[in-house]
Amino acid sequence: MYDIIIIGGGPAGLTSAVYACRAGKKTLVIEKNGFGGQIAWSPRVENFPTVISATGAELGDAILNQAMEQGAEVELEEVSEIVKNGGGFTVKCTGGAAFEGRAVIIAAGAKPRTLGLAREDELTGSGVCFCAVCDGAFYKGCDVAVNGGGNSALQDALLLSEKCSKVYLIHRRSGFRGEEKLVEALKAKDNVEFVMNASITALLGGSSLSGIEIEQNGEKKVLSVSGLFVAIGHAPDIKAFEGLIKLDEAGYADSGENCLTATEGVFVAGDCRRKTVRQVTTACADGATAALAACSYLN
Ligand code: NAP
């Protein structure tokens, strides 16, 4: 029996683990893909205090090592269900494993949002990508497009500009939401073209992507690209826990700033929680808050 089971091995979950272990709680972190969460795919992080510059993967590894150093146990499993039983919880996994815990912290993060276009699923992996760090190298010397106006899209475009012949950065507004410093860095690149006030209306090609149709200022045109990197934000990944905790209309966990849910013994942290700022720093802050709340609940 664990004191605290944490679902999600990103910055929120791993910070929870550090705090829970330091409070003397027997702690398990369950992660379904790879430890580090979304940040693991970030080419460069320069806004995490004390870290001047690191890749997201380096930062993720460092938090994982810190949690394990403090005594956290880790499992690579996908959690399918959390069942309340008596004073605790059974956390069931798709592979058949089950773990018992007295309290649970849900820090399951978010998954990439899709454009909802016809053939998007079919062309994913054959031209349509959601991670420039993972797939950018496949498009060396090619013309590609990035869609989105946040830091992810700006960073993806910068990364791809180092490898690709041409990068179209397509955004639906006239200004970006991401950091000005990244926008300035992109403006200095000869092979990056901003395509503003534009939406992607169709994905073109046979078995792999050969172009995209866009609508810009009411006019349709085609851009010939072999890669499209969709970076339009993330959506929460906690639908499976809907029976246990209350989700808002967008699917985020309802909780106060104290990370408590309406279910005793269940806490939430990080990007899956309803809040306004989703950064690594705020995920870590949530992790600390949720862990300390879980510890006082157990004590
Ligand atoms: P984001 O900040 O939510 O930006 C998503 C962008 O996609 C917005 O520009 C949005 O447009 C656009 N968008 C949303 N839905 C769309 C649709 N259906 N079609 C076309 N465009 C659409 O997401 P993010 O860039 O993934 O970043 C998420 C959080 O992580 C942010 O807080 C960001 O600062 C942070 N982040 C930090 C780092 C870092 O510090 N190293 C790196 C990456 C991300 P609108 O502007 O019109 O809404």
XYZ file of N, CA and C in Angstrom, residues 5-192:
564
model
N -0.225 7.881 -4.523
C 0.045 7.467 -5.906
C -0.163 8.694 -6.788
N 0.844 8.987 -7.589
C 0.794 10.156 -8.465
C 0.643 9.669 -9.897
N -0.357 10.185 -10.594
C -0.578 9.765 -11.974
C -0.048 10.860 -12.887
N 1.030 10.563 -13.575
C 1.662 11.535 -14.457
C 3.067 11.854 -14.007
N 4.017 11.683 -14.916
C 5.430 11.887 -14.591
C 6.017 13.105 -15.271
N 5.219 14.174 -15.376
C 5.741 15.450 -15.882
C 6.218 16.295 -14.701
N 6.531 17.570 -14.951
C 7.018 18.437 -13.872
C 6.071 18.495 -12.665
N 4.760 18.506 -12.892
C 3.818 18.578 -11.760
C 3.890 17.304 -10.926
N 3.784 16.153 -11.584
C 3.783 14.877 -10.870
C 5.100 14.613 -10.169
N 6.202 14.916 -10.851
C 7.520 14.627 -10.255
C 7.827 15.580 -9.102
N 7.379 16.827 -9.208
C 7.577 17.742 -8.075
C 6.733 17.277 -6.889
N 5.515 16.808 -7.157
C 4.682 16.236 -6.086
C 5.447 15.121 -5.386
N 6.094 14.287 -6.203
C 6.817 13.138 -5.647
C 7.960 13.594 -4.738
N 8.677 14.633 -5.168
C 9.781 15.151 -4.345
C 9.240 15.587 -2.980
N 8.157 16.353 -2.991
C 7.591 16.860 -1.734
C 7.009 15.734 -0.887
N 6.320 14.780 -1.532
C 5.695 13.677 -0.779
C 6.783 12.818 -0.120
N 7.849 12.526 -0.858
C 8.924 11.691 -0.303
C 9.608 12.404 0.860
N 9.838 13.707 0.687
C 10.517 14.454 1.755
C 9.649 14.561 3.008
N 8.327 14.337 2.840
C 7.429 14.325 3.999
C 7.310 12.908 4.564
N 8.126 11.999 4.016
C 8.160 10.641 4.553
C 7.057 9.733 4.030
N 6.424 10.096 2.933
C 5.332 9.275 2.393
C 5.862 8.285 1.351
N 5.339 7.073 1.429
C 5.702 6.045 0.432
C 4.964 6.417 -0.864
N 5.757 6.708 -1.887
C 5.192 7.385 -3.073
C 5.481 6.622 -4.358
N 4.451 6.501 -5.181
C 4.611 5.882 -6.507
C 4.184 6.886 -7.570
N 4.992 6.994 -8.633
C 4.611 7.817 -9.791
C 4.361 6.877 -10.963
N 3.182 6.998 -11.573
C 2.865 6.166 -12.745
C 2.801 7.077 -13.970
N 3.573 6.713 -14.991
C 3.619 7.522 -16.226
C 3.348 6.601 -17.403
N 2.561 7.082 -18.382
C 2.207 6.182 -19.487
C 3.158 6.239 -20.679
N 3.798 7.395 -20.932
C 4.643 7.495 -22.131
C 6.120 7.552 -21.780
N 6.535 8.697 -21.316
C 7.936 8.889 -20.942
C 7.963 9.973 -19.891
N 8.848 9.824 -18.916
C 8.915 10.820 -17.842
C 9.370 12.170 -18.403
N 8.877 13.229 -17.795
C 9.217 14.578 -18.268
C 8.004 15.322 -18.799
N 7.001 14.564 -19.278
C 5.782 15.193 -19.776
C 6.023 16.029 -21.016
N 5.146 17.003 -21.232
C 5.226 17.835 -22.453
C 6.576 18.530 -22.601
N 7.159 18.898 -21.475
C 8.407 19.678 -21.555
C 9.526 18.865 -22.203
N 9.420 17.534 -22.117
C 10.458 16.676 -22.697
C 10.620 16.931 -24.196
N 9.571 17.484 -24.820
C 9.630 17.725 -26.280
C 9.982 19.168 -26.609
N 10.285 19.945 -25.605
C 10.614 21.351 -25.856
C 12.100 21.459 -26.215
N 12.428 22.075 -27.370
C 13.833 22.118 -27.776
C 14.712 22.893 -26.801
N 14.167 23.928 -26.192
C 14.989 24.746 -25.297
C 14.099 25.419 -24.266
N 14.510 25.344 -23.020
C 13.771 26.017 -21.945
C 14.706 27.052 -21.343
N 14.232 28.296 -21.333
C 15.098 29.376 -20.828
C 14.383 30.213 -19.778
N 13.214 29.697 -19.306
C 12.458 30.489 -18.332
C 12.167 29.698 -17.064
N 13.001 28.712 -16.779
C 12.854 27.959 -15.541
C 13.925 28.475 -14.576
N 13.515 29.004 -13.410
C 14.492 29.628 -12.519
C 15.680 28.711 -12.219
N 16.843 29.300 -12.213
C 18.153 28.677 -11.967
C 18.721 27.949 -13.190
N 17.864 27.685 -14.181
C 18.376 27.016 -15.385
C 18.456 28.072 -16.486
N 19.669 28.452 -16.860
C 19.803 29.510 -17.868
C 19.257 28.995 -19.204
N 19.653 27.783 -19.562
C 19.187 27.205 -20.816
C 19.408 25.690 -20.768
N 18.365 24.954 -21.126
C 18.488 23.487 -21.165
C 17.464 22.967 -22.155
N 17.672 21.753 -22.649
C 16.596 21.170 -23.448
C 15.523 20.710 -22.463
N 14.294 20.577 -22.965
C 13.209 20.108 -22.105
C 13.506 18.715 -21.561
N 14.150 17.899 -22.400
C 14.462 16.526 -21.975
C 15.445 16.546 -20.796
N 16.434 17.454 -20.861
C 17.403 17.558 -19.748
C 16.685 17.968 -18.461
N 15.765 18.913 -18.600
C 15.035 19.384 -17.420
C 14.161 18.257 -16.850
N 13.468 17.537 -17.748
C 12.617 16.419 -17.322
C 13.430 15.341 -16.614
N 14.586 15.003 -17.199
C 15.456 13.981 -16.582
C 15.906 14.429 -15.195
N 16.221 15.717 -15.085
C 16.724 16.221 -13.799
C 15.637 16.103 -12.719
N 14.389 16.418 -13.073
C 13.318 16.325 -12.056
C 13.058 14.853 -11.714
N 13.118 13.984 -12.730
C 12.925 12.548 -12.473
C 14.012 12.035 -11.523
N 15.263 12.373 -11.815
C 16.368 11.926 -10.953
C 16.185 12.433 -9.532
N 15.740 13.680 -9.421
C 15.561 14.276 -8.087
C 14.469 13.512 -7.313
N 13.369 13.186 -7.998
C 12.272 12.461 -7.334
C 12.741 11.070 -6.898
N 13.490 10.398 -7.776
C 13.955 9.042 -7.445
C 14.998 9.081 -6.332
N 15.839 10.099 -6.376
C 16.842 10.294 -5.325
C 16.172 10.440 -3.957
N 14.987 11.065 -3.965
C 14.256 11.270 -2.705
C 13.491 10.015 -2.280
N 13.461 9.003 -3.168
C 12.833 7.736 -2.786
C 11.554 7.390 -3.532
N 11.189 8.178 -4.534
C 9.961 7.863 -5.280
C 10.145 6.588 -6.095
N 9.111 5.758 -6.107
C 9.116 4.603 -7.001
C 8.403 5.014 -8.277
N 8.786 4.407 -9.392
C 8.163 4.799 -10.662
C 7.720 3.557 -11.434
N 6.644 3.699 -12.192
C 6.141 2.617 -13.048
C 5.752 3.216 -14.386
N 6.066 2.490 -15.472
C 5.585 2.917 -16.795
C 4.340 2.110 -17.129
N 3.202 2.676 -16.884
C 1.918 2.010 -17.110
C 0.902 3.079 -17.491
N -0.152 2.657 -18.185
C -1.243 3.610 -18.470
C -2.392 3.350 -17.501
N -2.740 4.365 -16.743
C -3.832 4.212 -15.774
C -5.169 4.301 -16.506
N -6.026 3.319 -16.279
C -7.322 3.318 -16.958
C -8.453 3.720 -16.022
N -8.242 3.511 -14.719
C -9.361 3.744 -13.792
C -8.823 3.931 -12.373
N -9.493 4.793 -11.616
C -9.183 4.928 -10.188
C -10.465 4.591 -9.444
N -10.392 3.582 -8.581
C -11.599 3.143 -7.871
C -11.431 3.438 -6.388
N -12.439 4.102 -5.805
C -12.388 4.397 -4.366
C -12.812 3.146 -3.618
N -12.010 2.724 -2.644
C -12.417 1.556 -1.867
C -12.090 1.795 -0.397
N -13.121 1.879 0.426
C -12.906 2.159 1.843
C -12.170 3.463 2.022
N -11.039 3.393 2.746
C -10.284 4.612 3.019
C -9.252 4.940 1.960
N -9.169 4.176 0.888
C -8.114 4.418 -0.099
C -8.610 4.249 -1.533
N -7.656 3.971 -2.412
C -7.970 3.914 -3.839
C -7.209 2.770 -4.504
N -7.861 2.131 -5.478
C -7.151 1.178 -6.331
C -6.947 1.851 -7.680
N -5.687 1.910 -8.093
C -5.365 2.530 -9.378
C -5.108 1.391 -10.357
N -6.024 1.256 -11.338
C -5.936 0.141 -12.285
C -5.300 0.598 -13.593
N -4.477 -0.287 -14.170
C -3.760 0.059 -15.393
C -4.229 -0.821 -16.551
N -4.037 -0.317 -17.775
C -4.540 -1.041 -18.945
C -3.864 -2.411 -19.092
N -2.601 -2.515 -18.670
C -1.882 -3.791 -18.787
C -2.290 -4.817 -17.735
N -3.208 -4.474 -16.827
C -3.686 -5.419 -15.811
C -3.121 -5.150 -14.426
N -2.051 -4.355 -14.341
C -1.473 -4.055 -13.013
C -2.448 -3.189 -12.218
N -2.384 -3.314 -10.894
C -3.223 -2.471 -10.026
C -2.390 -2.097 -8.802
N -2.543 -0.873 -8.339
C -1.772 -0.373 -7.195
C -2.732 0.237 -6.185
N -2.422 0.024 -4.900
C -3.283 0.562 -3.838
C -2.616 1.784 -3.227
N -3.399 2.816 -2.990
C -2.854 4.028 -2.371
C -3.869 4.660 -1.434
N -3.362 5.388 -0.438
C -4.275 6.065 0.504
C -4.740 7.410 -0.046
N -3.932 8.012 -0.903
C -4.321 9.268 -1.562
C -3.794 9.238 -2.990
N -4.436 10.029 -3.843
C -4.039 10.049 -5.256
C -3.864 11.497 -5.708
N -2.799 11.746 -6.458
C -2.629 13.053 -7.104
C -2.694 12.824 -8.615
N -3.654 13.470 -9.254
C -3.768 13.350 -10.711
C -3.000 14.510 -11.337
N -1.930 14.161 -12.032
C -1.087 15.177 -12.683
C -0.839 14.688 -14.108
N -1.956 14.350 -14.785
C -1.854 13.630 -16.057
C -1.629 14.526 -17.267
N -1.556 15.840 -17.041
C -1.166 16.740 -18.126
C -2.188 16.856 -19.237
N -1.679 17.098 -20.414
C -2.548 17.379 -21.553
C -1.939 16.784 -22.808
N -2.774 16.578 -23.798
C -2.271 16.022 -25.071
C -2.451 17.062 -26.196
N -1.674 16.937 -27.285
C -1.756 17.961 -28.337
C -3.159 18.072 -28.937
N -3.579 19.309 -29.157
C -4.866 19.564 -29.812
C -4.719 19.309 -31.313
N -5.743 18.796 -31.928
C -5.688 18.547 -33.385
C -6.506 19.614 -34.117
N -6.290 19.718 -35.434
C -6.992 20.744 -36.214
C -8.420 20.336 -36.545
N -8.695 19.037 -36.488
C -10.044 18.546 -36.817
C -10.304 18.532 -38.315
N -9.234 18.455 -39.126
C -9.414 18.448 -40.588
C -9.589 17.024 -41.110
N -10.225 16.907 -42.262
C -10.349 15.604 -42.914
C -8.946 15.059 -43.198
N -8.739 13.799 -43.028
C -7.496 13.058 -43.303
C -6.367 13.351 -42.299
N -6.674 14.110 -41.236
C -5.609 14.455 -40.274
C -5.058 13.191 -39.590
N -5.961 12.309 -39.170
C -5.518 11.064 -38.508
C -4.686 10.222 -39.463
N -5.230 10.057 -40.692
C -4.577 9.201 -41.698
C -3.165 9.724 -42.042
N -2.992 11.041 -42.101
C -1.692 11.608 -42.502
C -0.763 11.877 -41.319
N -1.253 11.606 -40.104
C -0.372 11.778 -38.943
C 0.749 10.738 -39.037
N 1.967 11.229 -39.017
C 3.122 10.334 -39.212
C 3.543 10.264 -40.663
N 2.714 10.768 -41.568
C 3.064 10.800 -43.002
C 2.971 12.242 -43.489
N 3.536 13.117 -42.729
C 3.546 14.533 -43.098
C 2.947 15.411 -42.013
N 1.940 14.902 -41.318
C 1.339 15.694 -40.233
C 1.986 15.260 -38.915
N 2.554 16.240 -38.210
C 3.318 15.941 -36.990
C 2.859 16.856 -35.861
N 3.125 16.414 -34.644
C 2.758 17.215 -33.469
C 3.968 17.509 -32.595
N 5.163 17.141 -33.066
C 6.346 17.342 -32.241
C 7.570 17.559 -33.139
N 8.028 18.823 -33.183
C 9.166 19.133 -34.051
C 10.462 18.513 -33.527
N 10.583 18.417 -32.202
C 11.802 17.807 -31.634
C 11.893 16.341 -32.059
N 10.739 15.658 -32.039
C 10.740 14.219 -32.360
C 10.901 13.989 -33.866
N 10.189 14.759 -34.685
C 10.068 14.418 -36.109
C 10.770 15.381 -37.059
N 11.275 16.502 -36.525
C 11.864 17.526 -37.394
C 12.959 16.992 -38.306
N 13.783 16.087 -37.792
C 14.928 15.582 -38.568
C 14.491 14.874 -39.852
N 13.273 14.339 -39.870
C 12.785 13.650 -41.080
C 12.544 14.627 -42.233
N 12.507 15.909 -41.923
C 12.155 16.916 -42.945
C 13.340 17.811 -43.318
N 14.540 17.293 -43.087
C 15.753 18.036 -43.424
C 15.740 18.399 -44.921
N 15.959 19.661 -45.225
C 16.007 20.095 -46.626
C 14.637 20.256 -47.277
N 13.576 20.041 -46.545
C 12.216 20.116 -47.115
C 11.554 21.451 -46.780
N 10.459 21.723 -47.473
C 9.609 22.858 -47.121
C 8.530 22.361 -46.165
N 8.358 23.072 -45.071
C 7.377 22.641 -44.063
C 6.559 23.836 -43.585
N 5.485 23.529 -42.873
C 4.668 24.584 -42.251
C 4.491 24.263 -40.783
N 4.383 25.328 -39.992
C 4.055 25.189 -38.571
C 2.778 25.969 -38.366
N 1.828 25.408 -37.624
C 0.586 26.132 -37.347
C 0.465 26.412 -35.858
N 0.187 27.687 -35.533
C -0.007 28.076 -34.132
C 0.672 29.405 -33.854
N 0.309 30.017 -32.733
C 0.867 31.333 -32.421
C 1.425 31.427 -31.017
N 1.532 30.291 -30.329
C 2.071 30.276 -28.964
C 3.558 29.936 -28.955
N 4.112 29.794 -27.770
C 5.541 29.503 -27.654
C 5.933 28.189 -28.336
N 5.044 27.207 -28.295
C 5.380 25.916 -28.923
C 5.582 26.100 -30.418
N 4.645 26.808 -31.066
C 4.745 27.014 -32.517
C 6.000 27.821 -32.843
N 6.273 28.854 -32.063
C 7.443 29.706 -32.334
C 8.732 28.904 -32.161
N 8.784 28.103 -31.120
C 9.992 27.290 -30.893
C 10.144 26.222 -31.976
N 9.012 25.625 -32.359
C 9.067 24.605 -33.422
C 9.595 25.229 -34.713
N 9.079 26.420 -35.040
C 9.501 27.081 -36.281
C 11.005 27.398 -36.241
N 11.472 27.835 -35.080
C 12.913 28.134 -34.948
C 13.755 26.883 -35.151
N 13.336 25.810 -34.487
C 14.067 24.549 -34.598
C 14.090 24.066 -36.050
N 12.923 24.112 -36.695
C 12.821 23.608 -38.068
C 13.593 24.486 -39.051
N 13.718 25.776 -38.737
C 14.437 26.684 -39.644
C 15.915 26.297 -39.751
N 16.412 25.560 -38.760
C 17.816 25.109 -38.793
C 18.013 23.929 -39.742
N 16.917 23.194 -40.024
C 17.045 21.961 -40.814
C 16.347 22.050 -42.174
N 15.270 22.842 -42.232
C 14.414 22.804 -43.420
C 14.758 23.942 -44.373
N 14.393 23.751 -45.670
C 14.671 24.799 -46.658
C 13.809 26.014 -46.384
N 12.533 25.744 -46.071
C 11.582 26.846 -45.917
C 10.603 26.479 -44.811
N 10.289 27.453 -43.974
C 9.296 27.214 -42.912
C 8.225 28.292 -43.007
N 6.992 27.875 -43.286
C 5.863 28.800 -43.229
C 5.310 28.729 -41.810
N 5.185 29.865 -41.158
C 4.578 29.885 -39.820
C 3.179 30.478 -39.973
N 2.192 29.611 -39.835
C 0.806 30.008 -40.109
C 0.081 30.266 -38.794
N -0.518 31.437 -38.680
C -1.264 31.753 -37.458
C -2.579 32.442 -37.821
N -3.598 32.159 -37.036
C -4.922 32.665 -37.385
C -5.145 34.132 -37.029
N -4.195 34.747 -36.327
C -4.344 36.169 -35.952
C -3.225 37.012 -36.570
N -3.289 38.335 -36.311
C -2.251 39.213 -36.864
C -1.053 39.331 -35.927
N -1.202 38.853 -34.685
C -0.089 38.898 -33.732
C 0.047 37.570 -33.010
N 1.282 37.316 -32.523
C 1.509 36.052 -31.825
C 1.215 36.185 -30.346
N 0.898 35.054 -29.737
C 0.683 35.004 -28.303
C 1.989 34.667 -27.578
N 2.919 34.057 -28.293
C 4.193 33.628 -27.692
C 5.146 34.788 -27.448
N 6.300 34.467 -26.889
C 7.249 35.496 -26.448
C 7.846 36.297 -27.606
N 7.969 37.614 -27.377
C 8.512 38.539 -28.377
C 9.945 38.145 -28.784
N 10.689 37.631 -27.806
C 12.088 37.263 -28.092
C 12.156 36.173 -29.177
N 11.216 35.242 -29.116
C 11.180 34.174 -30.117
C 10.738 34.739 -31.473
N 9.759 35.666 -31.434
C 9.281 36.278 -32.685
C 10.441 37.016 -33.364
N 11.211 37.748 -32.581
C 12.348 38.498 -33.148
C 13.381 37.543 -33.747
N 13.627 36.435 -33.067
C 14.592 35.443 -33.580
C 14.111 34.871 -34.918
N 12.807 34.688 -35.036
C 12.259 34.147 -36.288
C 12.328 35.176 -37.414
N 12.105 36.439 -37.051
C 12.157 37.509 -38.074
C 13.552 37.591 -38.694
N 14.548 37.208 -37.925
C 15.933 37.293 -38.416
C 16.291 36.120 -39.342
N 15.388 35.172 -39.491
C 15.673 33.991 -40.331
C 15.199 34.231 -41.771
N 16.079 33.989 -42.747
C 15.717 34.212 -44.157
C 14.715 33.183 -44.668
N 14.738 32.005 -44.069
C 13.894 30.927 -44.614
C 12.566 30.755 -43.865
N 12.214 31.743 -43.025
C 10.929 31.663 -42.306
C 9.991 32.723 -42.857
